[in-house]
CSV table of C-alpha atoms in Angstrom, one decimal:
chain,number,residue,atom,x,y,z
A,1,UNK,CA,-121.2,75.5,48.3
A,2,UNK,CA,-119.7,75.4,52.6
A,3,UNK,CA,-118.5,78.9,51.4
A,4,UNK,CA,-121.9,80.5,49.2
A,5,UNK,CA,-124.4,78.5,51.3
A,6,UNK,CA,-122.9,77.3,54.7
A,7,UNK,CA,-123.8,74.1,53.5
A,8,UNK,CA,-121.6,71.0,55.5
A,9,UNK,CA,-121.6,67.2,54.1
A,10,UNK,CA,-123.8,65.7,56.1
A,11,UNK,CA,-123.0,62.0,54.2
A,12,UNK,CA,-120.9,60.5,51.7
A,13,UNK,CA,-121.4,57.7,49.7
A,14,UNK,CA,-118.2,57.0,48.4
A,15,UNK,CA,-117.4,55.0,45.5
A,16,UNK,CA,-118.3,51.1,45.9
A,17,UNK,CA,-121.1,51.8,48.3
A,18,UNK,CA,-124.0,52.7,46.1
A,19,UNK,CA,-125.1,50.1,43.0
A,20,UNK,CA,-127.3,47.7,41.2
A,21,UNK,CA,-125.4,45.3,39.1
A,22,UNK,CA,-123.2,47.2,37.3
A,23,UNK,CA,-124.6,50.3,38.2
A,24,UNK,CA,-122.2,52.6,40.4
A,25,UNK,CA,-122.1,56.1,41.7
A,26,UNK,CA,-120.5,58.3,44.5
A,27,UNK,CA,-122.9,60.7,46.2
A,28,UNK,CA,-122.5,63.6,49.0
A,29,UNK,CA,-125.5,65.1,50.7
A,30,UNK,CA,-124.8,68.7,51.7
A,31,UNK,CA,-126.9,70.8,53.8
A,32,UNK,CA,-127.5,73.5,56.5
A,33,UNK,CA,-128.3,72.4,60.5
A,34,UNK,CA,-131.7,74.6,60.7
A,35,UNK,CA,-132.2,75.7,65.0
A,36,UNK,CA,-135.7,76.3,64.7
A,37,UNK,CA,-138.7,73.8,66.0
A,38,UNK,CA,-142.2,74.8,67.1
A,39,UNK,CA,-145.4,73.1,67.9
A,40,UNK,CA,-147.4,74.3,65.2
A,41,UNK,CA,-147.6,71.6,62.8
A,42,UNK,CA,-148.8,74.0,59.4
A,43,UNK,CA,-145.3,76.1,60.4
A,44,UNK,CA,-143.1,72.4,60.6
A,45,UNK,CA,-145.2,71.7,57.3
A,46,UNK,CA,-144.3,74.6,54.8
A,47,UNK,CA,-140.8,75.6,57.0
A,48,UNK,CA,-138.2,76.1,54.4
A,49,UNK,CA,-135.3,76.8,56.3
A,50,UNK,CA,-133.1,72.9,56.1
A,51,UNK,CA,-131.7,71.9,52.9
A,52,UNK,CA,-129.9,68.6,51.9
A,53,UNK,CA,-128.8,68.6,48.5
A,54,UNK,CA,-127.5,64.9,47.5
A,55,UNK,CA,-124.8,65.6,44.7
A,56,UNK,CA,-124.5,63.1,42.8
A,57,UNK,CA,-121.4,61.0,40.5
A,58,UNK,CA,-121.7,58.2,38.2
A,59,UNK,CA,-118.7,55.9,37.5
A,60,UNK,CA,-119.9,54.0,35.6
A,61,UNK,CA,-121.0,54.0,31.7
A,62,UNK,CA,-124.5,52.3,33.2
A,63,UNK,CA,-127.5,53.3,35.2
A,64,UNK,CA,-130.2,55.9,35.5
A,65,UNK,CA,-127.6,59.0,36.8
A,66,UNK,CA,-125.2,57.8,34.2
A,67,UNK,CA,-128.2,57.8,30.9
A,68,UNK,CA,-129.2,60.8,33.3
A,69,UNK,CA,-125.8,62.8,32.6
A,70,UNK,CA,-125.9,61.7,29.1
A,71,UNK,CA,-129.4,62.3,28.2
A,72,UNK,CA,-129.9,65.7,30.3
A,73,UNK,CA,-126.6,66.9,31.3
A,74,UNK,CA,-126.0,68.3,34.7
A,75,UNK,CA,-128.9,69.2,36.6
A,76,UNK,CA,-131.8,68.2,39.5
A,77,UNK,CA,-132.6,65.4,39.2
A,78,UNK,CA,-135.6,65.2,41.5
A,79,UNK,CA,-137.1,67.7,44.3
A,80,UNK,CA,-138.4,66.1,48.1
A,81,UNK,CA,-141.7,68.1,49.2
A,82,UNK,CA,-143.3,67.2,52.2
A,83,UNK,CA,-146.9,66.0,52.6
A,84,UNK,CA,-148.8,65.9,56.3
A,85,UNK,CA,-149.7,62.6,55.8
A,86,UNK,CA,-148.3,60.4,53.2
A,87,UNK,CA,-150.3,56.9,53.6
A,88,UNK,CA,-153.4,59.2,52.8
A,89,UNK,CA,-151.3,61.5,49.9
A,90,UNK,CA,-150.4,58.2,48.5
A,91,UNK,CA,-153.2,56.2,48.0
A,92,UNK,CA,-155.5,59.0,47.2
A,93,UNK,CA,-152.6,59.3,43.6
A,94,UNK,CA,-152.7,55.5,43.4
A,95,UNK,CA,-156.9,55.8,43.7
A,96,UNK,CA,-157.1,59.2,41.2
A,97,UNK,CA,-155.2,57.0,38.3
A,98,UNK,CA,-156.6,53.4,38.9
A,99,UNK,CA,-160.1,55.9,38.6
A,100,UNK,CA,-158.8,59.0,35.9
A,101,UNK,CA,-156.2,56.3,34.4
A,102,UNK,CA,-153.7,59.7,34.6
A,103,UNK,CA,-151.3,61.3,37.4
A,104,UNK,CA,-148.6,59.3,39.0
A,105,UNK,CA,-146.8,56.6,38.9
A,106,UNK,CA,-144.5,56.1,41.8
A,107,UNK,CA,-140.7,53.3,41.4
A,108,UNK,CA,-142.0,49.2,42.2
A,109,UNK,CA,-140.5,48.5,45.1
A,110,UNK,CA,-140.6,45.0,46.2
A,111,UNK,CA,-142.6,42.9,48.6
A,112,UNK,CA,-139.3,41.5,49.9
A,113,UNK,CA,-138.5,45.8,51.5
A,114,UNK,CA,-141.9,44.8,54.0
A,115,UNK,CA,-141.9,41.4,55.0
A,116,UNK,CA,-142.3,37.7,52.6
A,117,UNK,CA,-143.2,34.5,54.3
A,118,UNK,CA,-140.3,31.4,54.6
A,119,UNK,CA,-141.0,27.9,56.4
A,120,UNK,CA,-138.8,28.6,58.9
A,121,UNK,CA,-141.2,32.0,60.1
A,122,UNK,CA,-143.6,29.3,60.5
A,123,UNK,CA,-141.3,27.8,62.2
A,124,UNK,CA,-140.2,29.8,65.4
A,125,UNK,CA,-143.0,32.9,64.8
A,126,UNK,CA,-141.7,36.6,63.7
A,127,UNK,CA,-138.8,38.1,65.6
A,128,UNK,CA,-140.0,35.8,68.4
A,129,UNK,CA,-136.2,35.4,69.9
A,130,UNK,CA,-137.4,39.1,71.3
A,131,UNK,CA,-140.4,37.5,72.7
A,132,UNK,CA,-139.9,35.8,76.0
A,133,UNK,CA,-143.3,35.0,76.1
A,134,UNK,CA,-142.3,32.1,73.6
A,135,UNK,CA,-139.6,30.1,74.3
A,136,UNK,CA,-140.7,26.7,72.0
A,137,UNK,CA,-141.0,26.9,68.4
A,138,UNK,CA,-144.9,27.1,67.2
A,139,UNK,CA,-144.3,24.2,64.5
A,140,UNK,CA,-141.9,21.3,63.7
A,141,UNK,CA,-140.4,21.6,60.3
A,142,UNK,CA,-142.7,19.3,59.0
A,143,UNK,CA,-146.2,20.6,59.7
A,144,UNK,CA,-144.6,24.6,58.8
A,145,UNK,CA,-143.9,23.2,55.1
A,146,UNK,CA,-147.1,21.4,54.6
A,147,UNK,CA,-148.9,24.8,55.3
A,148,UNK,CA,-146.3,26.7,53.6
A,149,UNK,CA,-146.6,24.6,50.9
A,150,UNK,CA,-150.4,24.9,51.3
A,151,UNK,CA,-150.0,28.6,50.7
A,152,UNK,CA,-148.6,28.5,47.4
A,153,UNK,CA,-150.9,25.9,46.0
A,154,UNK,CA,-153.7,28.1,47.3
A,155,UNK,CA,-152.4,31.9,46.7
A,156,UNK,CA,-152.3,33.2,49.6
A,157,UNK,CA,-148.4,34.1,48.9
A,158,UNK,CA,-147.1,35.2,45.6
A,159,UNK,CA,-144.2,33.9,43.5
A,160,UNK,CA,-141.8,36.0,46.2
A,161,UNK,CA,-143.3,33.9,48.4
A,162,UNK,CA,-145.5,37.4,49.8
A,163,UNK,CA,-148.6,37.5,50.8
A,164,UNK,CA,-151.6,38.9,49.1
A,165,UNK,CA,-152.5,41.8,51.1
A,166,UNK,CA,-156.4,41.4,50.0
A,167,UNK,CA,-156.6,38.3,52.2
A,168,UNK,CA,-157.9,38.8,55.6
A,169,UNK,CA,-157.6,37.2,59.1
A,170,UNK,CA,-160.9,34.7,58.0
A,171,UNK,CA,-160.0,33.9,54.4
A,172,UNK,CA,-156.6,32.8,55.3
A,173,UNK,CA,-158.1,31.1,58.4
A,174,UNK,CA,-160.9,29.7,55.9
A,175,UNK,CA,-158.3,28.3,52.9
A,176,UNK,CA,-156.3,26.7,55.5
A,177,UNK,CA,-158.8,24.8,57.2
A,178,UNK,CA,-160.3,23.1,54.6
A,179,UNK,CA,-156.3,22.2,53.2
A,180,UNK,CA,-154.5,21.4,55.5
A,181,UNK,CA,-153.2,17.7,55.0
A,182,UNK,CA,-155.2,15.6,57.4
A,183,UNK,CA,-151.0,14.5,58.9
A,184,UNK,CA,-150.7,17.8,60.0
A,185,UNK,CA,-154.3,18.5,61.0
A,186,UNK,CA,-153.8,18.5,65.1
A,187,UNK,CA,-151.2,19.9,65.2
A,188,UNK,CA,-152.0,22.8,62.9
A,189,UNK,CA,-155.4,23.7,65.2
A,190,UNK,CA,-153.8,23.7,68.6
A,191,UNK,CA,-151.6,26.2,67.1
A,192,UNK,CA,-154.3,28.0,65.2
A,193,UNK,CA,-153.9,31.2,66.1
A,194,UNK,CA,-150.6,31.7,66.2
A,195,UNK,CA,-150.2,30.4,62.6
A,196,UNK,CA,-152.8,32.3,61.4
A,197,UNK,CA,-150.6,35.5,63.5
A,198,UNK,CA,-146.7,34.4,62.0
A,199,UNK,CA,-148.8,34.6,57.7
A,200,UNK,CA,-150.6,37.8,58.6
A,201,UNK,CA,-147.2,40.0,60.1
A,202,UNK,CA,-144.8,38.7,57.8
A,203,UNK,CA,-146.5,40.9,55.3
A,204,UNK,CA,-144.6,43.9,57.1
A,205,UNK,CA,-142.0,41.9,59.2
A,206,UNK,CA,-139.1,44.3,58.5
A,207,UNK,CA,-140.9,47.3,59.6
A,208,UNK,CA,-142.3,45.9,62.5
A,209,UNK,CA,-138.6,44.5,63.7
A,210,UNK,CA,-137.9,48.5,63.5
A,211,UNK,CA,-141.1,50.3,64.4
A,212,UNK,CA,-142.4,47.5,66.8
A,213,UNK,CA,-146.2,48.5,68.2
A,214,UNK,CA,-145.5,52.4,66.9
A,215,UNK,CA,-147.4,51.8,63.9
A,216,UNK,CA,-151.5,50.1,64.0
A,217,UNK,CA,-151.7,47.1,61.6
A,218,UNK,CA,-153.8,49.8,58.6
A,219,UNK,CA,-150.6,52.2,58.7
A,220,UNK,CA,-148.2,49.2,58.3
A,221,UNK,CA,-150.3,47.6,55.7
A,222,UNK,CA,-151.0,51.1,54.1
A,223,UNK,CA,-147.1,51.1,53.9
A,224,UNK,CA,-146.8,48.3,51.9
A,225,UNK,CA,-150.1,48.7,49.9
A,226,UNK,CA,-148.5,51.8,48.4
A,227,UNK,CA,-145.0,51.2,48.9
A,228,UNK,CA,-143.9,53.6,50.6
A,229,UNK,CA,-140.1,53.9,52.0
A,230,UNK,CA,-139.2,53.9,56.0
A,231,UNK,CA,-136.2,55.4,58.3
A,232,UNK,CA,-135.3,55.1,61.4
A,233,UNK,CA,-133.0,57.9,63.3
A,234,UNK,CA,-132.8,57.8,66.6
A,235,UNK,CA,-136.2,57.3,67.6
A,236,UNK,CA,-137.5,59.8,64.6
A,237,UNK,CA,-139.1,58.5,61.4
A,238,UNK,CA,-138.7,59.3,58.0
A,239,UNK,CA,-141.3,57.9,55.1
A,240,UNK,CA,-140.1,58.1,52.0
A,241,UNK,CA,-142.0,57.5,48.3
A,242,UNK,CA,-140.7,58.2,44.7
A,243,UNK,CA,-142.7,58.9,41.1
A,244,UNK,CA,-141.8,57.2,38.4
A,245,UNK,CA,-139.4,60.0,35.8
A,246,UNK,CA,-141.9,62.7,35.1
A,247,UNK,CA,-141.5,65.3,31.6
A,248,UNK,CA,-140.3,62.7,29.5
A,249,UNK,CA,-139.7,63.5,25.8
A,250,UNK,CA,-140.3,59.4,24.7
A,251,UNK,CA,-140.4,56.4,26.6
A,252,UNK,CA,-137.5,54.5,28.8
A,253,UNK,CA,-135.4,58.1,28.2
A,254,UNK,CA,-133.5,59.5,31.5
A,255,UNK,CA,-136.3,62.7,32.7
A,256,UNK,CA,-136.6,63.7,36.7
A,257,UNK,CA,-139.2,62.5,39.3
A,258,UNK,CA,-140.7,63.6,42.7
A,259,UNK,CA,-139.8,63.0,45.8
A,260,UNK,CA,-142.7,62.9,48.7
A,261,UNK,CA,-141.8,62.6,52.4
A,262,UNK,CA,-142.8,62.7,55.6
A,263,UNK,CA,-141.3,63.7,58.7
A,264,UNK,CA,-142.3,62.1,62.0
A,265,UNK,CA,-140.9,63.1,65.5
A,266,UNK,CA,-139.9,61.0,68.1
A,267,UNK,CA,-142.0,63.4,70.1
A,268,UNK,CA,-144.9,63.3,67.5
A,269,UNK,CA,-145.1,59.2,68.1
A,270,UNK,CA,-147.4,57.0,70.5
A,271,UNK,CA,-146.7,54.9,73.0
A,272,UNK,CA,-148.8,51.7,72.7
A,273,UNK,CA,-150.8,52.2,75.0
A,274,UNK,CA,-151.8,55.4,73.8
A,275,UNK,CA,-153.1,55.5,70.5
A,276,UNK,CA,-154.5,58.3,69.9
A,277,UNK,CA,-154.7,57.8,65.4
A,278,UNK,CA,-155.0,55.6,63.0
A,279,UNK,CA,-151.2,56.0,62.4
A,280,UNK,CA,-150.3,55.9,65.9
A,281,UNK,CA,-149.2,59.4,65.3
A,282,UNK,CA,-149.9,62.2,68.3
A,283,UNK,CA,-151.7,64.8,66.4
A,284,UNK,CA,-153.9,66.5,69.7
A,285,UNK,CA,-153.5,69.3,70.2
A,286,UNK,CA,-153.3,69.3,73.6
A,287,UNK,CA,-149.3,69.2,75.2
A,288,UNK,CA,-148.4,70.0,71.9
A,289,UNK,CA,-145.3,67.7,70.4
A,290,UNK,CA,-142.4,70.0,69.5
A,291,UNK,CA,-141.1,69.4,65.5
A,292,UNK,CA,-138.3,70.0,63.7
A,293,UNK,CA,-137.0,70.3,60.5
A,294,UNK,CA,-135.3,67.3,59.4
A,295,UNK,CA,-136.3,64.7,62.2
A,296,UNK,CA,-136.3,61.5,60.4
A,297,UNK,CA,-132.0,62.3,59.0
A,298,UNK,CA,-131.9,61.7,55.0
A,299,UNK,CA,-133.2,58.4,54.1
A,300,UNK,CA,-129.5,57.0,55.0
A,301,UNK,CA,-131.4,53.6,55.1
A,302,UNK,CA,-133.0,53.9,52.1
A,303,UNK,CA,-130.6,55.0,49.5
A,304,UNK,CA,-129.2,52.6,48.0
A,305,UNK,CA,-132.6,50.9,48.1
A,306,UNK,CA,-134.6,53.7,45.9
A,307,UNK,CA,-130.9,53.5,42.7
A,308,UNK,CA,-131.8,49.7,42.9
A,309,UNK,CA,-135.9,50.4,43.0
A,310,UNK,CA,-135.1,53.3,40.0
A,311,UNK,CA,-133.0,49.8,38.1
A,312,UNK,CA,-135.7,47.6,39.2
A,313,UNK,CA,-138.7,49.6,37.5
A,314,UNK,CA,-136.4,50.5,34.1
A,315,UNK,CA,-136.3,46.2,33.8
A,316,UNK,CA,-139.9,45.1,34.7
A,317,UNK,CA,-140.3,48.0,32.2
A,318,UNK,CA,-138.5,46.2,29.4
A,319,UNK,CA,-139.5,43.4,30.5
A,320,UNK,CA,-143.1,44.4,29.2
A,321,UNK,CA,-142.1,45.5,26.2
A,322,UNK,CA,-139.9,42.7,25.3
A,323,UNK,CA,-142.9,40.3,26.0
A,324,UNK,CA,-145.7,43.4,24.3
A,325,UNK,CA,-142.9,43.1,21.3
A,326,UNK,CA,-142.8,38.8,21.7
A,327,UNK,CA,-138.5,39.4,21.9
A,328,UNK,CA,-138.4,36.2,24.3
A,329,UNK,CA,-134.5,36.8,24.1
A,330,UNK,CA,-134.4,40.6,25.7
A,331,UNK,CA,-137.5,39.8,27.9
A,332,UNK,CA,-136.1,36.8,29.6
A,333,UNK,CA,-133.2,38.7,30.1
A,334,UNK,CA,-135.5,41.5,31.6
A,335,UNK,CA,-137.0,38.8,33.8
A,336,UNK,CA,-133.3,37.7,35.0
A,337,UNK,CA,-132.0,41.6,35.1
A,338,UNK,CA,-135.0,41.6,37.9
A,339,UNK,CA,-134.5,39.0,40.2
A,340,UNK,CA,-130.9,39.9,40.5
A,341,UNK,CA,-131.6,43.7,41.4
A,342,UNK,CA,-134.6,42.1,43.7
A,343,UNK,CA,-132.3,40.1,45.6
A,344,UNK,CA,-129.3,42.4,45.5
A,345,UNK,CA,-131.8,44.7,47.7
A,346,UNK,CA,-132.6,42.1,49.7
A,347,UNK,CA,-129.0,41.3,50.7
A,348,UNK,CA,-127.9,44.4,51.1
A,349,UNK,CA,-131.3,45.9,53.5
A,350,UNK,CA,-130.2,44.6,56.6
A,351,UNK,CA,-125.8,45.9,56.2
A,352,UNK,CA,-127.8,49.3,55.3
A,353,UNK,CA,-129.6,48.9,59.0
A,354,UNK,CA,-126.1,49.1,59.9
A,355,UNK,CA,-124.4,51.2,58.0
A,356,UNK,CA,-127.7,53.5,59.7
A,357,UNK,CA,-127.6,52.1,63.1
A,358,UNK,CA,-123.7,53.4,63.3
A,359,UNK,CA,-123.5,56.8,61.2
A,360,UNK,CA,-127.3,58.5,63.3
A,361,UNK,CA,-125.3,56.5,67.2
A,362,UNK,CA,-121.7,58.4,65.6
A,363,UNK,CA,-123.8,61.9,64.6
A,364,UNK,CA,-125.4,61.3,68.1
A,365,UNK,CA,-121.7,61.2,69.7
A,366,UNK,CA,-120.9,64.1,67.7
A,367,UNK,CA,-123.7,66.5,68.4
A,368,UNK,CA,-123.2,65.3,72.3
A,369,UNK,CA,-119.1,66.4,72.0
A,370,UNK,CA,-120.0,69.7,70.6
A,371,UNK,CA,-122.6,70.7,73.4
A,372,UNK,CA,-120.4,69.6,75.9
A,373,UNK,CA,-117.5,71.9,74.5
A,374,UNK,CA,-119.8,74.7,73.9
A,375,UNK,CA,-120.7,74.4,77.0
A,376,UNK,CA,-116.9,74.2,78.6
A,377,UNK,CA,-115.8,77.2,76.5
A,378,UNK,CA,-119.2,79.6,78.1
A,379,UNK,CA,-117.2,78.5,81.3
A,380,UNK,CA,-113.8,79.0,80.6
A,381,UNK,CA,-113.0,74.9,81.1
A,382,UNK,CA,-110.6,72.9,79.4
A,383,UNK,CA,-112.6,70.2,76.8
A,384,UNK,CA,-109.5,67.8,77.3
A,385,UNK,CA,-110.6,67.0,80.9
A,386,UNK,CA,-114.3,66.4,80.7
A,387,UNK,CA,-113.9,62.6,81.6
A,388,UNK,CA,-117.7,62.6,79.6
A,389,UNK,CA,-115.3,64.5,75.9
A,390,UNK,CA,-113.7,61.4,76.1
A,391,UNK,CA,-116.3,58.7,76.8
A,392,UNK,CA,-118.3,60.6,73.5
A,393,UNK,CA,-115.8,60.4,71.9
A,394,UNK,CA,-114.7,56.6,72.5
A,395,UNK,CA,-118.7,56.0,71.0
A,396,UNK,CA,-118.1,58.6,67.9
A,397,UNK,CA,-114.6,56.1,67.4
A,398,UNK,CA,-116.8,52.8,67.7
A,399,UNK,CA,-119.9,53.9,65.7
A,400,UNK,CA,-116.8,54.7,63.1
A,401,UNK,CA,-115.2,51.4,62.9
A,402,UNK,CA,-118.9,49.8,62.8
A,403,UNK,CA,-119.6,51.7,59.8
A,404,UNK,CA,-116.4,51.3,58.0
A,405,UNK,CA,-116.7,47.2,58.5
A,406,UNK,CA,-120.1,47.6,57.3
A,407,UNK,CA,-119.9,49.9,53.8
A,408,UNK,CA,-116.9,46.9,52.5
A,409,UNK,CA,-119.5,44.5,53.3
A,410,UNK,CA,-121.8,46.0,51.5
A,411,UNK,CA,-119.1,47.1,49.0
A,412,UNK,CA,-118.2,42.9,48.7
A,413,UNK,CA,-121.9,42.3,48.6
A,414,UNK,CA,-122.0,45.2,45.4
A,415,UNK,CA,-119.0,43.3,44.2
A,416,UNK,CA,-121.4,40.1,44.2
A,417,UNK,CA,-124.1,41.5,41.6
A,418,UNK,CA,-122.0,43.0,39.5
A,419,UNK,CA,-120.3,39.7,38.2
A,420,UNK,CA,-124.1,38.6,38.3
A,421,UNK,CA,-124.9,41.4,35.9
A,422,UNK,CA,-121.6,41.6,33.8
A,423,UNK,CA,-122.3,37.9,33.6
A,424,UNK,CA,-125.8,38.6,32.2
A,425,UNK,CA,-125.1,41.3,30.0
A,426,UNK,CA,-122.8,38.8,28.1
A,427,UNK,CA,-124.4,35.8,28.1
A,428,UNK,CA,-127.3,37.9,26.1
A,429,UNK,CA,-123.9,39.4,24.1
A,430,UNK,CA,-123.3,35.8,22.6
A,431,UNK,CA,-126.8,34.2,22.5
A,432,UNK,CA,-127.4,37.4,20.1
A,433,UNK,CA,-124.5,36.7,18.2
A,434,UNK,CA,-125.5,33.0,17.9
A,435,UNK,CA,-128.8,34.1,16.9
């Protein structure tokens, strides 16, 4: 690819890094480096100068990539297309499907990717350790536990402890006002606003910890409701969503799918005091921001999330089919498989953020070194004597060490869930043998 298209490796996911249960792949993301930039949104949206080409290979005889290669052979797994406003695009697609019962369906992303409520959150609040205004807990552990139990019993929370996104502040307040035990009512009443704020923020707390006030609550909820993935590279944002399989000959077979993305360059992101749109992206015609292809990167943090979500969606479909056919053993197995994969996603997410942050910082250091070497070459100076280059080399080496350490941590996590999935598979074989 480097000889024919001048593509060079951008990201390498080695053996053991990308795994979902027993399914493992290796992947290399190659691509070119586009120098194009523009202030015109329509030009940036249609520009095709930046190309990313992931090359995937199955390392085990289970999982989507192995199934794809076995059933279809080598070929295009998915194609990504850029959209202008991904929240509106996906919402429209979902509405169309509900009305006409046709159109795209999207991969199921567990709500834990975005955020769930915990008792500790009710005690401490969301991200309170970073807010100097909050130096004390909101509630005592006893009161927090009582309110959490009310949230469960009154269906404010789903089974996975995610908050029902259809409930408003008024709805939640009304429920709590009438159901919090009298023993804790005074404490709850004194901290009511903080409690309700925490419950509402928990719906997207993981995203908020990444993006803070750069998005409005409306946009955060649009992302959660439509199960859109979010990644950050430096100060650029990348929004992604993947359809379920398309062009299937029969249900359950592997087939290609589509990806839709929205790139938001850092210059487009509004400050907290300058929100010009509901999604807080700067689209004004005055002082147009500079746009460039590829901003937001490839989606390193979401690569494993995609792989896991494909397997989660498949296991949920297995559960649905088993329930329809009255196969209790297969249904139980599929539900357990879904839970294992969801747990793996939850445990992997913070590690993936570590890897993504290290890779981004390492990439920035490499770019700085290349820029400085080019400047020195033009001036006819020796780059080895530059203190600034030595500094960026030390940064690059430090981030590479962080990346390797996080990769090892992720592989340990993957091994854990590989063992759990193997144990589940072997127990199913035993059940089938006994029956």
